[in-house]
PDB file of C-alpha atoms in Angstrom:
ATOM      1  CA  ALA A  21     -69.970 -47.020 -19.078  1.00 77.00           C
ATOM      2  CA  GLN A  22     -73.731 -47.242 -19.296  1.00 87.00           C
ATOM      3  CA  ARG A  23     -75.746 -45.538 -21.964  1.00 94.00           C
ATOM      4  CA  VAL A  24     -79.404 -45.380 -23.004  1.00 97.00           C
ATOM      5  CA  THR A  25     -80.383 -44.323 -26.492  1.00 97.00           C
ATOM      6  CA  GLN A  26     -83.851 -43.294 -27.605  1.00 98.00           C
ATOM      7  CA  PRO A  27     -83.478 -42.631 -31.319  1.00 96.00           C
ATOM      8  CA  GLU A  28     -86.756 -40.758 -31.782  1.00 96.00           C
ATOM      9  CA  LYS A  29     -87.206 -37.343 -30.211  1.00 96.00           C
ATOM     10  CA  LEU A  30     -90.751 -37.068 -31.547  1.00 97.00           C
ATOM     11  CA  LEU A  31     -93.331 -39.710 -32.419  1.00 98.00           C
ATOM     12  CA  SER A  32     -96.820 -39.005 -33.712  1.00 97.00           C
ATOM     13  CA  VAL A  33     -99.596 -41.535 -34.176  1.00 97.00           C
ATOM     14  CA  PHE A  34    -103.351 -41.475 -34.534  1.00 97.00           C
ATOM     15  CA  LYS A  35    -105.717 -42.721 -31.867  1.00 97.00           C
ATOM     16  CA  GLY A  36    -106.193 -46.460 -32.103  1.00 97.00           C
ATOM     17  CA  ALA A  37    -102.940 -47.055 -33.969  1.00 98.00           C
ATOM     18  CA  PRO A  38    -100.160 -49.202 -32.529  1.00 97.00           C
ATOM     19  CA  VAL A  39     -97.222 -47.382 -31.020  1.00 97.00           C
ATOM     20  CA  GLU A  40     -93.648 -48.445 -30.342  1.00 97.00           C
ATOM     21  CA  LEU A  41     -91.100 -46.280 -28.565  1.00 98.00           C
ATOM     22  CA  LYS A  42     -87.582 -47.517 -29.107  1.00 98.00           C
ATOM     23  CA  CYS A  43     -84.910 -47.860 -26.468  1.00 98.00           C
ATOM     24  CA  ASN A  44     -81.434 -49.352 -26.831  1.00 97.00           C
ATOM     25  CA  TYR A  45     -78.904 -49.620 -24.049  1.00 96.00           C
ATOM     26  CA  SER A  46     -75.247 -50.276 -23.468  1.00 94.00           C
ATOM     27  CA  TYR A  47     -74.177 -51.765 -20.148  1.00 90.00           C
ATOM     28  CA  SER A  48     -71.412 -54.168 -19.203  1.00 85.00           C
ATOM     29  CA  GLY A  49     -73.242 -55.856 -16.328  1.00 83.00           C
ATOM     30  CA  SER A  50     -76.800 -57.028 -15.793  1.00 85.00           C
ATOM     31  CA  PRO A  51     -79.183 -54.093 -16.141  1.00 88.00           C
ATOM     32  CA  GLU A  52     -82.595 -53.403 -14.814  1.00 91.00           C
ATOM     33  CA  LEU A  53     -84.638 -51.415 -17.325  1.00 93.00           C
ATOM     34  CA  PHE A  54     -87.454 -48.949 -16.733  1.00 94.00           C
ATOM     35  CA  TRP A  55     -89.834 -46.729 -18.618  1.00 96.00           C
ATOM     36  CA  TYR A  56     -90.745 -43.411 -16.986  1.00 96.00           C
ATOM     37  CA  VAL A  57     -93.473 -41.068 -18.210  1.00 96.00           C
ATOM     38  CA  GLN A  58     -94.057 -37.364 -17.698  1.00 96.00           C
ATOM     39  CA  TYR A  59     -97.493 -36.018 -18.568  1.00 96.00           C
ATOM     40  CA  SER A  60     -97.965 -32.315 -19.181  1.00 94.00           C
ATOM     41  CA  ARG A  61     -97.355 -30.294 -16.008  1.00 92.00           C
ATOM     42  CA  GLN A  62     -96.897 -33.422 -13.900  1.00 94.00           C
ATOM     43  CA  ARG A  63     -93.854 -34.925 -12.283  1.00 95.00           C
ATOM     44  CA  LEU A  64     -91.854 -37.810 -13.626  1.00 96.00           C
ATOM     45  CA  GLN A  65     -93.378 -41.172 -12.690  1.00 94.00           C
ATOM     46  CA  LEU A  66     -92.580 -44.822 -13.201  1.00 93.00           C
ATOM     47  CA  LEU A  67     -94.563 -46.517 -15.958  1.00 94.00           C
ATOM     48  CA  LEU A  68     -93.088 -49.996 -15.796  1.00 92.00           C
ATOM     49  CA  ARG A  69     -89.959 -51.972 -14.936  1.00 89.00           C
ATOM     50  CA  HIS A  70     -88.855 -55.109 -16.688  1.00 85.00           C
ATOM     51  CA  ILE A  71     -88.445 -57.281 -13.601  1.00 80.00           C
ATOM     52  CA  SER A  72     -92.085 -56.884 -12.628  1.00 78.00           C
ATOM     53  CA  ARG A  73     -93.255 -57.956 -16.082  1.00 72.00           C
ATOM     54  CA  GLU A  74     -96.484 -56.003 -15.625  1.00 78.00           C
ATOM     55  CA  SER A  75     -98.622 -54.302 -18.224  1.00 78.00           C
ATOM     56  CA  ILE A  76     -99.453 -50.760 -17.167  1.00 84.00           C
ATOM     57  CA  LYS A  77    -102.103 -48.715 -18.995  1.00 91.00           C
ATOM     58  CA  GLY A  78    -101.860 -51.223 -21.810  1.00 91.00           C
ATOM     59  CA  PHE A  79     -98.118 -50.708 -22.300  1.00 95.00           C
ATOM     60  CA  THR A  80     -95.657 -53.569 -22.340  1.00 93.00           C
ATOM     61  CA  ALA A  81     -91.914 -53.774 -22.793  1.00 94.00           C
ATOM     62  CA  ASP A  82     -89.721 -56.814 -23.275  1.00 88.00           C
ATOM     63  CA  LEU A  83     -86.052 -56.868 -22.478  1.00 91.00           C
ATOM     64  CA  ASN A  84     -84.103 -58.260 -25.431  1.00 92.00           C
ATOM     65  CA  LYS A  85     -80.583 -58.898 -24.195  1.00 90.00           C
ATOM     66  CA  GLY A  86     -79.368 -60.033 -27.605  1.00 92.00           C
ATOM     67  CA  GLU A  87     -80.346 -56.755 -29.237  1.00 93.00           C
ATOM     68  CA  THR A  88     -79.831 -54.757 -26.004  1.00 95.00           C
ATOM     69  CA  SER A  89     -83.249 -53.227 -26.448  1.00 96.00           C
ATOM     70  CA  PHE A  90     -86.254 -52.473 -24.267  1.00 96.00           C
ATOM     71  CA  HIS A  91     -88.874 -51.091 -26.620  1.00 97.00           C
ATOM     72  CA  LEU A  92     -92.193 -49.841 -25.225  1.00 96.00           C
ATOM     73  CA  LYS A  93     -95.313 -50.978 -27.065  1.00 96.00           C
ATOM     74  CA  LYS A  94     -99.032 -50.426 -26.984  1.00 96.00           C
ATOM     75  CA  PRO A  95    -101.412 -51.979 -29.511  1.00 96.00           C
ATOM     76  CA  PHE A  96    -103.981 -49.164 -29.512  1.00 97.00           C
ATOM     77  CA  ALA A  97    -102.812 -45.672 -28.592  1.00 97.00           C
ATOM     78  CA  GLN A  98    -105.108 -43.291 -26.725  1.00 97.00           C
ATOM     79  CA  GLU A  99    -105.033 -39.493 -26.672  1.00 97.00           C
ATOM     80  CA  GLU A 100    -104.231 -39.563 -22.937  1.00 97.00           C
ATOM     81  CA  ASP A 101    -100.995 -41.406 -23.759  1.00 97.00           C
ATOM     82  CA  SER A 102     -99.548 -38.179 -25.139  1.00 98.00           C
ATOM     83  CA  ALA A 103     -96.539 -37.448 -22.930  1.00 97.00           C
ATOM     84  CA  MET A 104     -92.762 -37.525 -22.687  1.00 97.00           C
ATOM     85  CA  TYR A 105     -91.377 -41.032 -22.240  1.00 98.00           C
ATOM     86  CA  TYR A 106     -87.942 -41.843 -20.856  1.00 98.00           C
ATOM     87  CA  CYS A 107     -86.160 -45.159 -20.885  1.00 97.00           C
ATOM     88  CA  ALA A 108     -83.747 -45.697 -18.001  1.00 96.00           C
ATOM     89  CA  LEU A 109     -81.460 -48.345 -16.574  1.00 93.00           C
ATOM     90  CA  THR A 110     -79.677 -49.215 -13.377  1.00 90.00           C
ATOM     91  CA  SER A 111     -77.518 -52.072 -12.211  1.00 84.00           C
ATOM     92  CA  LEU A 112     -79.464 -55.199 -11.337  1.00 77.00           C
ATOM     93  CA  ALA A 113     -76.784 -56.118  -8.834  1.00 72.00           C
ATOM     94  CA  GLY A 114     -77.434 -55.322  -5.220  1.00 63.00           C
ATOM     95  CA  GLY A 115     -75.538 -52.964  -3.023  1.00 60.00           C
ATOM     96  CA  THR A 116     -74.813 -49.328  -3.485  1.00 58.00           C
ATOM     97  CA  SER A 117     -74.669 -49.449  -7.281  1.00 61.00           C
ATOM     98  CA  TYR A 118     -78.391 -50.061  -7.467  1.00 72.00           C
ATOM     99  CA  GLY A 119     -80.663 -47.099  -7.940  1.00 79.00           C
ATOM    100  CA  LYS A 120     -78.471 -44.767  -9.967  1.00 87.00           C
ATOM    101  CA  LEU A 121     -80.656 -44.271 -13.004  1.00 92.00           C
ATOM    102  CA  THR A 122     -79.213 -43.516 -16.412  1.00 93.00           C
ATOM    103  CA  PHE A 123     -81.874 -41.959 -18.630  1.00 97.00           C
ATOM    104  CA  GLY A 124     -82.244 -41.667 -22.360  1.00 97.00           C
ATOM    105  CA  GLN A 125     -83.005 -38.321 -23.982  1.00 97.00           C
ATOM    106  CA  GLY A 126     -86.722 -39.016 -24.089  1.00 97.00           C
ATOM    107  CA  THR A 127     -89.374 -39.348 -26.786  1.00 98.00           C
ATOM    108  CA  ILE A 128     -92.342 -37.021 -27.019  1.00 98.00           C
ATOM    109  CA  LEU A 129     -95.378 -39.063 -28.015  1.00 98.00           C
ATOM    110  CA  THR A 130     -98.325 -37.262 -29.525  1.00 98.00           C
ATOM    111  CA  VAL A 131    -101.539 -39.171 -30.145  1.00 98.00           C
ATOM    112  CA  HIS A 132    -103.855 -37.353 -32.535  1.00 97.00           C
ATOM    113  CA  PRO A 133    -107.643 -37.792 -32.387  1.00 95.00           C
TER     114      PRO A 133
ATOM    115  CA  ASP B  13     -97.925 -37.565   2.920  1.00 53.00           C
ATOM    116  CA  THR B  14     -98.184 -35.770  -0.394  1.00 76.00           C
ATOM    117  CA  GLY B  15     -95.056 -37.141  -1.967  1.00 94.00           C
ATOM    118  CA  VAL B  16     -91.594 -35.718  -2.518  1.00 97.00           C
ATOM    119  CA  SER B  17     -91.474 -31.951  -2.166  1.00 97.00           C
ATOM    120  CA  GLN B  18     -88.824 -29.532  -3.370  1.00 98.00           C
ATOM    121  CA  ASN B  19     -88.227 -25.898  -2.522  1.00 97.00           C
ATOM    122  CA  PRO B  20     -88.006 -23.452  -4.043  1.00 97.00           C
ATOM    123  CA  ARG B  21     -89.779 -24.378  -7.262  1.00 97.00           C
ATOM    124  CA  HIS B  22     -88.012 -21.623  -9.157  1.00 98.00           C
ATOM    125  CA  LYS B  23     -84.776 -19.788  -8.468  1.00 98.00           C
ATOM    126  CA  ILE B  24     -83.283 -16.941 -10.461  1.00 98.00           C
ATOM    127  CA  THR B  25     -79.802 -15.866  -9.470  1.00 98.00           C
ATOM    128  CA  LYS B  26     -76.897 -13.890 -10.801  1.00 97.00           C
ATOM    129  CA  ARG B  27     -73.712 -15.546 -11.909  1.00 97.00           C
ATOM    130  CA  GLY B  28     -71.328 -15.981  -9.020  1.00 97.00           C
ATOM    131  CA  GLN B  29     -73.973 -16.288  -6.326  1.00 98.00           C
ATOM    132  CA  ASN B  30     -74.506 -19.359  -4.177  1.00 98.00           C
ATOM    133  CA  VAL B  31     -77.831 -21.205  -4.204  1.00 98.00           C
ATOM    134  CA  THR B  32     -79.283 -23.944  -2.025  1.00 98.00           C
ATOM    135  CA  PHE B  33     -82.176 -26.245  -2.814  1.00 97.00           C
ATOM    136  CA  ARG B  34     -84.123 -28.412  -0.413  1.00 98.00           C
ATOM    137  CA  CYS B  35     -85.762 -31.796  -0.915  1.00 98.00           C
ATOM    138  CA  ASP B  36     -88.146 -33.475   1.511  1.00 97.00           C
ATOM    139  CA  PRO B  37     -88.543 -37.160   0.677  1.00 97.00           C
ATOM    140  CA  ILE B  38     -91.480 -39.417   1.371  1.00 96.00           C
ATOM    141  CA  SER B  39     -91.491 -40.431   5.005  1.00 92.00           C
ATOM    142  CA  GLU B  40     -89.541 -43.599   5.781  1.00 88.00           C
ATOM    143  CA  HIS B  41     -87.822 -43.633   2.398  1.00 94.00           C
ATOM    144  CA  ASN B  42     -84.215 -44.370   3.182  1.00 93.00           C
ATOM    145  CA  ARG B  43     -82.800 -43.484  -0.236  1.00 94.00           C
ATOM    146  CA  LEU B  44     -82.706 -40.004  -1.701  1.00 95.00           C
ATOM    147  CA  TYR B  45     -81.409 -39.092  -5.171  1.00 95.00           C
ATOM    148  CA  TRP B  46     -80.512 -35.870  -6.954  1.00 95.00           C
ATOM    149  CA  TYR B  47     -80.663 -35.496 -10.735  1.00 96.00           C
ATOM    150  CA  ARG B  48     -80.139 -32.586 -13.088  1.00 95.00           C
ATOM    151  CA  GLN B  49     -82.064 -32.095 -16.309  1.00 96.00           C
ATOM    152  CA  THR B  50     -81.162 -29.623 -19.024  1.00 94.00           C
ATOM    153  CA  LEU B  51     -83.391 -28.687 -21.921  1.00 91.00           C
ATOM    154  CA  GLY B  52     -83.928 -31.513 -24.365  1.00 90.00           C
ATOM    155  CA  GLN B  53     -82.103 -34.071 -22.264  1.00 93.00           C
ATOM    156  CA  GLY B  54     -83.117 -36.793 -19.867  1.00 96.00           C
ATOM    157  CA  PRO B  55     -82.327 -36.491 -16.164  1.00 96.00           C
ATOM    158  CA  GLU B  56     -78.646 -36.911 -15.311  1.00 94.00           C
ATOM    159  CA  PHE B  57     -77.686 -38.598 -12.035  1.00 92.00           C
ATOM    160  CA  LEU B  58     -75.810 -36.375  -9.584  1.00 92.00           C
ATOM    161  CA  THR B  59     -75.616 -38.075  -6.208  1.00 92.00           C
ATOM    162  CA  TYR B  60     -77.577 -40.150  -3.747  1.00 92.00           C
ATOM    163  CA  PHE B  61     -77.907 -40.991  -0.093  1.00 93.00           C
ATOM    164  CA  GLN B  62     -78.826 -44.056   1.873  1.00 91.00           C
ATOM    165  CA  ASN B  63     -80.084 -42.646   5.122  1.00 91.00           C
ATOM    166  CA  GLU B  64     -77.543 -39.941   5.995  1.00 90.00           C
ATOM    167  CA  ALA B  65     -74.628 -41.529   4.110  1.00 89.00           C
ATOM    168  CA  GLN B  66     -73.757 -40.073   0.725  1.00 88.00           C
ATOM    169  CA  LEU B  67     -72.989 -43.084  -1.450  1.00 84.00           C
ATOM    170  CA  GLU B  68     -71.581 -41.250  -4.405  1.00 77.00           C
ATOM    171  CA  LYS B  69     -70.563 -37.683  -4.875  1.00 74.00           C
ATOM    172  CA  PRO B  70     -71.052 -35.868  -8.150  1.00 63.00           C
ATOM    173  CA  ARG B  71     -68.332 -37.071 -10.463  1.00 66.00           C
ATOM    174  CA  LEU B  72     -69.389 -35.169 -13.523  1.00 62.00           C
ATOM    175  CA  LEU B  73     -69.540 -31.851 -11.798  1.00 66.00           C
ATOM    176  CA  SER B  74     -67.035 -29.572 -10.161  1.00 77.00           C
ATOM    177  CA  ASP B  75     -66.370 -29.109  -6.477  1.00 86.00           C
ATOM    178  CA  ARG B  76     -68.849 -26.240  -6.557  1.00 92.00           C
ATOM    179  CA  PHE B  77     -71.612 -28.790  -6.023  1.00 92.00           C
ATOM    180  CA  SER B  78     -72.255 -30.327  -2.626  1.00 92.00           C
ATOM    181  CA  ALA B  79     -75.133 -32.170  -1.025  1.00 93.00           C
ATOM    182  CA  GLU B  80     -76.063 -33.117   2.505  1.00 93.00           C
ATOM    183  CA  ARG B  81     -78.705 -35.191   4.200  1.00 95.00           C
ATOM    184  CA  PRO B  82     -78.428 -34.576   7.916  1.00 90.00           C
ATOM    185  CA  LYS B  83     -80.162 -37.127  10.101  1.00 86.00           C
ATOM    186  CA  GLY B  84     -81.295 -39.019   7.048  1.00 85.00           C
ATOM    187  CA  SER B  85     -84.366 -36.883   6.481  1.00 91.00           C
ATOM    188  CA  PHE B  86     -84.430 -33.882   4.120  1.00 96.00           C
ATOM    189  CA  SER B  87     -81.538 -33.101   1.818  1.00 97.00           C
ATOM    190  CA  THR B  88     -79.963 -29.907   0.516  1.00 97.00           C
ATOM    191  CA  LEU B  89     -78.045 -29.360  -2.699  1.00 96.00           C
ATOM    192  CA  GLU B  90     -75.773 -26.329  -2.794  1.00 96.00           C
ATOM    193  CA  ILE B  91     -74.134 -24.783  -5.814  1.00 95.00           C
ATOM    194  CA  GLN B  92     -71.404 -22.279  -5.105  1.00 96.00           C
ATOM    195  CA  ARG B  93     -70.307 -19.535  -7.508  1.00 96.00           C
ATOM    196  CA  THR B  94     -73.048 -20.339  -9.997  1.00 96.00           C
ATOM    197  CA  GLU B  95     -72.338 -20.246 -13.727  1.00 95.00           C
ATOM    198  CA  GLN B  96     -74.750 -19.884 -16.614  1.00 95.00           C
ATOM    199  CA  GLY B  97     -74.172 -23.517 -17.479  1.00 94.00           C
ATOM    200  CA  ASP B  98     -75.719 -24.494 -14.145  1.00 95.00           C
ATOM    201  CA  SER B  99     -79.143 -23.388 -15.400  1.00 97.00           C
ATOM    202  CA  ALA B 100     -81.277 -26.525 -15.346  1.00 97.00           C
ATOM    203  CA  MET B 101     -84.078 -28.367 -13.577  1.00 97.00           C
ATOM    204  CA  TYR B 102     -82.838 -30.056 -10.417  1.00 98.00           C
ATOM    205  CA  LEU B 103     -84.864 -33.138  -9.526  1.00 98.00           C
ATOM    206  CA  CYS B 104     -85.023 -35.043  -6.285  1.00 98.00           C
ATOM    207  CA  ALA B 105     -86.357 -38.573  -5.869  1.00 97.00           C
ATOM    208  CA  SER B 106     -86.725 -40.953  -2.964  1.00 96.00           C
ATOM    209  CA  SER B 107     -87.258 -44.666  -2.573  1.00 94.00           C
ATOM    210  CA  ARG B 108     -87.373 -47.422  -0.019  1.00 91.00           C
ATOM    211  CA  ASP B 109     -84.364 -49.547  -0.866  1.00 86.00           C
ATOM    212  CA  ARG B 110     -84.807 -51.096  -4.325  1.00 81.00           C
ATOM    213  CA  ASP B 111     -88.409 -50.004  -4.690  1.00 85.00           C
ATOM    214  CA  GLU B 112     -89.732 -47.444  -7.126  1.00 89.00           C
ATOM    215  CA  GLN B 113     -88.174 -43.984  -7.118  1.00 93.00           C
ATOM    216  CA  PHE B 114     -90.732 -41.224  -6.594  1.00 95.00           C
ATOM    217  CA  PHE B 115     -89.791 -37.882  -8.073  1.00 97.00           C
ATOM    218  CA  GLY B 116     -90.414 -34.396  -6.825  1.00 97.00           C
ATOM    219  CA  PRO B 117     -91.622 -31.519  -8.984  1.00 97.00           C
ATOM    220  CA  GLY B 118     -88.114 -30.131  -9.388  1.00 97.00           C
ATOM    221  CA  THR B 119     -86.436 -26.779  -8.815  1.00 98.00           C
ATOM    222  CA  ARG B 120     -85.802 -24.744 -11.942  1.00 98.00           C
ATOM    223  CA  LEU B 121     -82.607 -22.718 -11.684  1.00 98.00           C
ATOM    224  CA  THR B 122     -81.882 -19.799 -13.983  1.00 98.00           C
ATOM    225  CA  VAL B 123     -78.466 -18.194 -13.763  1.00 97.00           C
ATOM    226  CA  LEU B 124     -78.303 -14.749 -15.345  1.00 96.00           C
TER     227      LEU B 124
END
């Protein structure tokens, strides 16, 4: 069974402070990990995926297979980062198993001015 | 192309009624996914299609749920004999193979 855990429902930081959103996963095979973001009154959208190894809007996330974690980090938070963030995983293997996303419960990030 | 669209955006129904939702994916996206999201939870996978073939049927839900994607274009999700526990946001997403999934705005179902 695959499972994604985001231990923090709410996270508040001040503008300019570092931010880390935690994500731990459980999966028997090789996972592909994602972070999705939902800004107020907007639809869910992809923020980043670990295989692309990109930095989007200053956010980065490193897959740690030993700790089964995929924490999202940003060194200097901005007010426009306030949103709901979801960690998700799917099978890295090809075929029909790919694409079924398992989401965590989400973390609401609030960046205060 | 303005992205994935879903209709209706809101649906209020009485317990026991049938409801049907529609999803129009981004053109040329061969994969289409359905998720359900209840309050305070992340989206939960329901089913998905590759072209017109349904690759996995809802395992977590009862036989009251069914989905179709005729001709590999739009998809419909039907819930028969709705129950109050079916109240949720129903999300649709589409992708081209292993590329990024693009989500629709969702259909919010309220069962009275």
